[in-house]
Amino acid sequence: MVIKKIAVLFSGSGSNLEAILEKVHAKVFNGVLIEVALLITNKSDAFGIQRAKNFGLDTLVVNHKDFKSREDFDARLVKEITNANIDLTVLAGFMRILTPVFTDQILAINLHPSILPLFKGANAINDSYNSDMALGGVSVHYVSSELDAGKIIKQRAFEREKDMSLKEWEAKIHSIEHEILPEVIVEILTK
Ligand code: GRF
């Protein structure tokens, strides 16, 4: 049996982490066993830590504030990921800008709540909702040193319904995220 190990990095609620744990972790796809082997957060109060505990998994807290520079923080992440023999790193709501220290050494994918290249940055849900776009959506892309700009792997769009509220827009985005991110992980690791 081939075993592929993933690391998941998150900063907050961790609903996407939970989707990965439910749909992908410790499951076999096409003869490949996918294992969430490393969890890292930069926030000691991230709710995702609790979600992981419910699956019997511990999360390593690496607080970016404990490091002198972005590069020093990234070097620590690289060390943890390399030591754990990770095949694919997944950024699931990991709200840190990464430098080439990380992006040149680690194969990673990121989840973004818009149809890239539209609405890059941390306010994509609000920005896309407040735009004239009749479509919203989600992207999964490879991580590069340019923010939200690496090669796009998969996107899924939805139509704006009449009088859709921001809350409904956001809920639709999250429900698509919970499908598309596990799908991409399986696709990459079983290729
Ligand atoms: C998601 O909307 C993701 O696209 C963005 O951050 C959010 C994380 O949500 N980058 P969660 O922590 O997985 O619930």
PDB file of C-alpha atoms and ligand atoms in Angstrom, residues 12-17 92-93 95 111-113 125 174 177, ligand 1:
ATOM      1  CA  GLY A  12      -8.798  29.935  12.409  1.00  0.00           C
ATOM      2  CA  SER A  13     -12.043  28.036  12.441  1.00  0.00           C
ATOM      3  CA  GLY A  14     -10.678  25.026  10.597  1.00  0.00           C
ATOM      4  CA  SER A  15     -13.879  24.012   8.827  1.00  0.00           C
ATOM      5  CA  ASN A  16     -11.790  23.076   5.789  1.00  0.00           C
ATOM      6  CA  LEU A  17      -9.426  21.097   7.981  1.00  0.00           C
ATOM      7  CA  ALA A  92      -6.551  25.731   4.635  1.00  0.00           C
ATOM      8  CA  GLY A  93      -7.229  29.232   5.890  1.00  0.00           C
ATOM      9  CA  MET A  95      -3.457  33.605   6.986  1.00  0.00           C
ATOM     10  CA  LEU A 111      -7.635  27.463  -0.977  1.00  0.00           C
ATOM     11  CA  HIS A 112      -8.992  30.868  -1.970  1.00  0.00           C
ATOM     12  CA  PRO A 113     -12.627  32.001  -1.725  1.00  0.00           C
ATOM     13  CA  ILE A 125     -15.549  37.011   0.184  1.00  0.00           C
ATOM     14  CA  HIS A 174     -17.711  27.473   2.301  1.00  0.00           C
ATOM     15  CA  GLU A 177     -14.640  24.812  -0.397  1.00  0.00           C
TER      16      GLU A 177
HETATM   17  C1  GRF B   1     -11.698  29.956   3.814  1.00  0.00           C
HETATM   18  O1  GRF B   1     -12.738  30.764   3.326  1.00  0.00           O
HETATM   19  C2  GRF B   1     -10.501  30.001   2.897  1.00  0.00           C
HETATM   20  O2  GRF B   1     -10.836  30.131   1.546  1.00  0.00           O
HETATM   21  C3  GRF B   1      -9.793  31.250   3.365  1.00  0.00           C
HETATM   22  O3  GRF B   1      -9.933  31.196   4.777  1.00  0.00           O
HETATM   23  C4  GRF B   1     -11.136  30.513   5.111  1.00  0.00           C
HETATM   24  C5  GRF B   1     -10.805  29.436   6.107  1.00  0.00           C
HETATM   25  O4  GRF B   1     -11.926  28.864   6.705  1.00  0.00           O
HETATM   26  N1  GRF B   1      -8.451  31.287   2.879  1.00  0.00           N
HETATM   27  P1  GRF B   1     -11.780  27.667   7.735  1.00  0.00           P
HETATM   28  O5  GRF B   1     -10.803  28.088   8.816  1.00  0.00           O
HETATM   29  O6  GRF B   1     -11.283  26.454   6.991  1.00  0.00           O
HETATM   30  O7  GRF B   1     -13.168  27.438   8.292  1.00  0.00           O
END
